[in-house]
PDB file of C-alpha atoms in Angstrom:
ATOM      1  CA  MET D   1     -12.518  -4.403 -13.034  1.00  0.00           C
ATOM      2  CA  ASN D   2     -13.666  -0.846 -13.504  1.00  0.00           C
ATOM      3  CA  HIS D   3     -11.270   0.562 -16.101  1.00  0.00           C
ATOM      4  CA  SER D   4     -10.607   3.840 -14.280  1.00  0.00           C
ATOM      5  CA  ARG D   5      -9.839   2.033 -11.010  1.00  0.00           C
ATOM      6  CA  PHE D   6      -7.553  -0.434 -12.744  1.00  0.00           C
ATOM      7  CA  VAL D   7      -5.638   2.396 -14.485  1.00  0.00           C
ATOM      8  CA  ARG D   8      -5.294   4.229 -11.166  1.00  0.00           C
ATOM      9  CA  PHE D   9      -4.032   1.062  -9.510  1.00  0.00           C
ATOM     10  CA  HIS D  10      -1.608   0.435 -12.342  1.00  0.00           C
ATOM     11  CA  ASN D  11      -0.200   3.991 -12.287  1.00  0.00           C
ATOM     12  CA  GLN D  12      -0.634   5.475  -8.810  1.00  0.00           C
ATOM     13  CA  LEU D  13       2.647   4.088  -7.484  1.00  0.00           C
ATOM     14  CA  ASN D  14       4.515   6.126 -10.120  1.00  0.00           C
ATOM     15  CA  ALA D  15       3.745   9.257  -8.091  1.00  0.00           C
ATOM     16  CA  LEU D  16       6.179   8.054  -5.448  1.00  0.00           C
ATOM     17  CA  ASP D  17       9.159   8.773  -7.710  1.00  0.00           C
ATOM     18  CA  ASP D  18       8.166  12.445  -7.870  1.00  0.00           C
ATOM     19  CA  LEU D  19       7.497  12.616  -4.131  1.00  0.00           C
ATOM     20  CA  LEU D  20      10.951  11.230  -3.320  1.00  0.00           C
ATOM     21  CA  ALA D  21      12.911  13.201  -5.935  1.00  0.00           C
ATOM     22  CA  GLY D  22      15.862  15.061  -4.465  1.00  0.00           C
ATOM     23  CA  LEU D  23      15.606  13.568  -0.967  1.00  0.00           C
ATOM     24  CA  SER D  24      18.671  12.130   0.714  1.00  0.00           C
ATOM     25  CA  VAL D  25      18.687   8.896   2.698  1.00  0.00           C
ATOM     26  CA  GLN D  26      18.954  11.027   5.829  1.00  0.00           C
ATOM     27  CA  GLN D  27      15.852  12.995   4.832  1.00  0.00           C
ATOM     28  CA  LEU D  28      13.959   9.775   4.143  1.00  0.00           C
ATOM     29  CA  GLN D  29      14.819   8.519   7.648  1.00  0.00           C
ATOM     30  CA  GLN D  30      14.063  11.832   9.397  1.00  0.00           C
ATOM     31  CA  GLN D  31      11.219  11.753  11.912  1.00  0.00           C
ATOM     32  CA  GLY D  32       8.754  14.547  11.197  1.00  0.00           C
ATOM     33  CA  GLN D  33       7.172  14.374  14.636  1.00  0.00           C
ATOM     34  CA  PRO D  34       8.079  12.210  17.614  1.00  0.00           C
ATOM     35  CA  GLY D  35       6.206   8.916  17.456  1.00  0.00           C
ATOM     36  CA  LYS D  36       5.205   9.384  13.791  1.00  0.00           C
ATOM     37  CA  TRP D  37       6.625   7.486  10.860  1.00  0.00           C
ATOM     38  CA  SER D  38       9.427   8.811   8.681  1.00  0.00           C
ATOM     39  CA  ILE D  39       9.107   8.760   4.884  1.00  0.00           C
ATOM     40  CA  PHE D  40      11.090   5.513   4.847  1.00  0.00           C
ATOM     41  CA  GLU D  41       8.747   3.916   7.388  1.00  0.00           C
ATOM     42  CA  GLN D  42       5.741   5.062   5.367  1.00  0.00           C
ATOM     43  CA  ILE D  43       7.216   3.378   2.277  1.00  0.00           C
ATOM     44  CA  ALA D  44       7.946   0.208   4.262  1.00  0.00           C
ATOM     45  CA  HIS D  45       4.337   0.180   5.415  1.00  0.00           C
ATOM     46  CA  LEU D  46       3.072   0.565   1.850  1.00  0.00           C
ATOM     47  CA  ALA D  47       5.342  -2.236   0.688  1.00  0.00           C
ATOM     48  CA  ARG D  48       4.194  -4.581   3.446  1.00  0.00           C
ATOM     49  CA  TYR D  49       0.548  -3.650   2.926  1.00  0.00           C
ATOM     50  CA  GLN D  50       0.766  -4.657  -0.729  1.00  0.00           C
ATOM     51  CA  VAL D  51       1.647  -8.172   0.449  1.00  0.00           C
ATOM     52  CA  VAL D  52      -1.249  -8.093   2.911  1.00  0.00           C
ATOM     53  CA  PHE D  53      -3.564  -6.904   0.123  1.00  0.00           C
ATOM     54  CA  GLN D  54      -2.483  -9.773  -2.137  1.00  0.00           C
ATOM     55  CA  GLN D  55      -3.143 -12.215   0.722  1.00  0.00           C
ATOM     56  CA  ARG D  56      -6.589 -10.690   1.246  1.00  0.00           C
ATOM     57  CA  ILE D  57      -7.417 -10.952  -2.458  1.00  0.00           C
ATOM     58  CA  ASP D  58      -6.400 -14.611  -2.375  1.00  0.00           C
ATOM     59  CA  LEU D  59      -8.489 -15.295   0.725  1.00  0.00           C
ATOM     60  CA  ILE D  60     -11.538 -13.503  -0.695  1.00  0.00           C
ATOM     61  CA  CYS D  61     -11.258 -15.578  -3.876  1.00  0.00           C
ATOM     62  CA  GLN D  62     -10.868 -18.847  -1.949  1.00  0.00           C
ATOM     63  CA  THR D  63     -13.101 -18.379   1.106  1.00  0.00           C
ATOM     64  CA  ASP D  64     -16.740 -17.451   1.590  1.00  0.00           C
ATOM     65  CA  GLN D  65     -16.947 -13.899   2.948  1.00  0.00           C
ATOM     66  CA  PRO D  66     -13.809 -13.810   5.125  1.00  0.00           C
ATOM     67  CA  HIS D  67     -13.643 -11.255   7.927  1.00  0.00           C
ATOM     68  CA  PHE D  68     -10.464  -9.217   8.310  1.00  0.00           C
ATOM     69  CA  ASP D  69      -9.111  -7.330  11.287  1.00  0.00           C
ATOM     70  CA  ARG D  70      -7.941  -3.794  10.753  1.00  0.00           C
ATOM     71  CA  TYR D  71      -4.333  -3.943   9.565  1.00  0.00           C
ATOM     72  CA  ILE D  72      -1.988  -2.301  12.067  1.00  0.00           C
ATOM     73  CA  ALA D  73       1.652  -2.398  10.958  1.00  0.00           C
ATOM     74  CA  ASP D  74       3.027  -1.986  14.461  1.00  0.00           C
ATOM     75  CA  ASP D  75       1.161  -5.166  15.502  1.00  0.00           C
ATOM     76  CA  ASP D  76       2.379  -7.127  12.457  1.00  0.00           C
ATOM     77  CA  PRO D  77       5.493  -9.244  13.174  1.00  0.00           C
ATOM     78  CA  ASN D  78       6.136  -9.352   9.412  1.00  0.00           C
ATOM     79  CA  PHE D  79       6.439  -5.559   9.195  1.00  0.00           C
ATOM     80  CA  ALA D  80       9.802  -5.266  11.004  1.00  0.00           C
ATOM     81  CA  PRO D  81      11.851  -7.043   8.271  1.00  0.00           C
ATOM     82  CA  TRP D  82      10.791  -4.360   5.797  1.00  0.00           C
ATOM     83  CA  LEU D  83      12.414  -1.725   8.013  1.00  0.00           C
ATOM     84  CA  VAL D  84      15.898  -3.243   7.649  1.00  0.00           C
ATOM     85  CA  LEU D  85      15.922  -3.070   3.858  1.00  0.00           C
ATOM     86  CA  THR D  86      17.781  -0.257   2.123  1.00  0.00           C
ATOM     87  CA  THR D  87      15.673   2.344   0.366  1.00  0.00           C
ATOM     88  CA  THR D  88      16.746   0.920  -2.991  1.00  0.00           C
ATOM     89  CA  GLU D  89      15.755  -2.614  -1.960  1.00  0.00           C
ATOM     90  CA  LEU D  90      12.479  -1.413  -0.519  1.00  0.00           C
ATOM     91  CA  LEU D  91      11.500   0.523  -3.638  1.00  0.00           C
ATOM     92  CA  ALA D  92      12.496  -2.364  -5.907  1.00  0.00           C
ATOM     93  CA  GLN D  93      10.375  -4.809  -3.900  1.00  0.00           C
ATOM     94  CA  LEU D  94       7.492  -2.340  -3.805  1.00  0.00           C
ATOM     95  CA  LYS D  95       7.527  -2.084  -7.615  1.00  0.00           C
ATOM     96  CA  GLN D  96       7.963  -5.838  -8.109  1.00  0.00           C
ATOM     97  CA  ASP D  97       5.040  -6.627  -5.820  1.00  0.00           C
ATOM     98  CA  ARG D  98       2.926  -3.961  -7.505  1.00  0.00           C
ATOM     99  CA  ALA D  99       3.549  -5.563 -10.897  1.00  0.00           C
ATOM    100  CA  ALA D 100       2.368  -8.887  -9.445  1.00  0.00           C
ATOM    101  CA  LEU D 101      -0.734  -7.211  -8.011  1.00  0.00           C
ATOM    102  CA  ASN D 102      -1.439  -5.555 -11.347  1.00  0.00           C
ATOM    103  CA  HIS D 103      -1.334  -9.007 -12.948  1.00  0.00           C
ATOM    104  CA  THR D 104      -3.623 -10.446 -10.285  1.00  0.00           C
ATOM    105  CA  LEU D 105      -6.193  -7.693 -10.722  1.00  0.00           C
ATOM    106  CA  ALA D 106      -6.033  -7.914 -14.515  1.00  0.00           C
ATOM    107  CA  THR D 107      -6.802 -11.635 -14.448  1.00  0.00           C
ATOM    108  CA  LEU D 108      -9.694 -11.677 -11.966  1.00  0.00           C
ATOM    109  CA  THR D 109     -13.005 -12.767 -13.451  1.00  0.00           C
ATOM    110  CA  ASP D 110     -16.229 -10.803 -12.977  1.00  0.00           C
ATOM    111  CA  ILE D 111     -17.378 -13.511 -10.571  1.00  0.00           C
ATOM    112  CA  GLN D 112     -14.186 -13.149  -8.519  1.00  0.00           C
ATOM    113  CA  LEU D 113     -14.507  -9.349  -8.509  1.00  0.00           C
ATOM    114  CA  ARG D 114     -17.968  -9.683  -6.950  1.00  0.00           C
ATOM    115  CA  ARG D 115     -16.700 -11.869  -4.093  1.00  0.00           C
ATOM    116  CA  THR D 116     -16.683 -10.105  -0.738  1.00  0.00           C
ATOM    117  CA  GLY D 117     -14.615  -9.835   2.380  1.00  0.00           C
ATOM    118  CA  THR D 118     -15.636  -7.928   5.495  1.00  0.00           C
ATOM    119  CA  HIS D 119     -13.667  -4.949   6.805  1.00  0.00           C
ATOM    120  CA  PRO D 120     -14.248  -4.059  10.494  1.00  0.00           C
ATOM    121  CA  THR D 121     -15.145  -0.438   9.675  1.00  0.00           C
ATOM    122  CA  PHE D 122     -16.490  -0.516   6.117  1.00  0.00           C
ATOM    123  CA  GLY D 123     -18.320  -3.823   6.254  1.00  0.00           C
ATOM    124  CA  ALA D 124     -18.670  -6.246   3.367  1.00  0.00           C
ATOM    125  CA  MET D 125     -16.827  -5.062   0.256  1.00  0.00           C
ATOM    126  CA  ASP D 126     -16.325  -6.787  -3.062  1.00  0.00           C
ATOM    127  CA  LEU D 127     -12.875  -6.824  -4.648  1.00  0.00           C
ATOM    128  CA  GLU D 128     -13.668  -3.583  -6.497  1.00  0.00           C
ATOM    129  CA  GLY D 129     -14.327  -1.991  -3.097  1.00  0.00           C
ATOM    130  CA  TRP D 130     -11.193  -3.483  -1.575  1.00  0.00           C
ATOM    131  CA  THR D 131      -9.151  -2.131  -4.474  1.00  0.00           C
ATOM    132  CA  GLU D 132     -10.654   1.333  -4.009  1.00  0.00           C
ATOM    133  CA  PHE D 133      -9.871   1.130  -0.292  1.00  0.00           C
ATOM    134  CA  PHE D 134      -6.280   0.153  -1.121  1.00  0.00           C
ATOM    135  CA  LEU D 135      -5.905   3.120  -3.493  1.00  0.00           C
ATOM    136  CA  LEU D 136      -7.293   5.608  -0.979  1.00  0.00           C
ATOM    137  CA  HIS D 137      -5.108   4.174   1.784  1.00  0.00           C
ATOM    138  CA  GLU D 138      -2.019   4.448  -0.409  1.00  0.00           C
ATOM    139  CA  ALA D 139      -2.949   7.998  -1.493  1.00  0.00           C
ATOM    140  CA  HIS D 140      -3.305   8.995   2.164  1.00  0.00           C
ATOM    141  CA  HIS D 141       0.264   7.840   2.787  1.00  0.00           C
ATOM    142  CA  PHE D 142       1.457   9.648  -0.333  1.00  0.00           C
ATOM    143  CA  LEU D 143       0.018  12.861   1.102  1.00  0.00           C
ATOM    144  CA  SER D 144       1.851  12.220   4.376  1.00  0.00           C
ATOM    145  CA  ILE D 145       5.070  11.591   2.414  1.00  0.00           C
ATOM    146  CA  MET D 146       4.524  14.822   0.476  1.00  0.00           C
ATOM    147  CA  ARG D 147       4.177  16.780   3.731  1.00  0.00           C
ATOM    148  CA  LEU D 148       7.254  15.148   5.263  1.00  0.00           C
ATOM    149  CA  ALA D 149       9.269  15.741   2.085  1.00  0.00           C
ATOM    150  CA  ALA D 150       8.318  19.416   2.039  1.00  0.00           C
ATOM    151  CA  SER D 151       9.325  19.724   5.685  1.00  0.00           C
ATOM    152  CA  ALA D 152      12.636  17.939   5.067  1.00  0.00           C
ATOM    153  CA  LYS D 153      13.456  20.124   2.056  1.00  0.00           C
ATOM    154  CA  ASN D 154      12.462  23.386   3.722  1.00  0.00           C
ATOM    155  CA  GLY D 155      14.210  22.671   6.998  1.00  0.00           C
TER     156      GLY D 155
END
């Protein structure tokens, strides 16, 4: 895997600690706008999506050019259980699953990294591309969390 991408994947989750610093449980649960996710819900989505990403990696490695639907958390019956975890449980699981993903990515062969899966918007992507997509998706949610945290802290 591209070294820079792997280092980003390995370390990007650490930014979440800074984004959440000083926030109460109430602030994490606070809705920024009606119908939009709270910080907690954003974190639950990121945690669930890591599991989905691992499943997609596995399928890409085992299947010839699988096609994936766009992931929509609200349509995923396996998303709801993440919402009943405590923040501490959610963050612990997020970090545990990230460590497992780091191991998966570190052990993929060059041949596996070149295997492709098709995204409905971005088309066929190899595992390098899927990893980049994952990082950008996660960073987008980190920016949303940063905005919500600033709003919660500033009233």
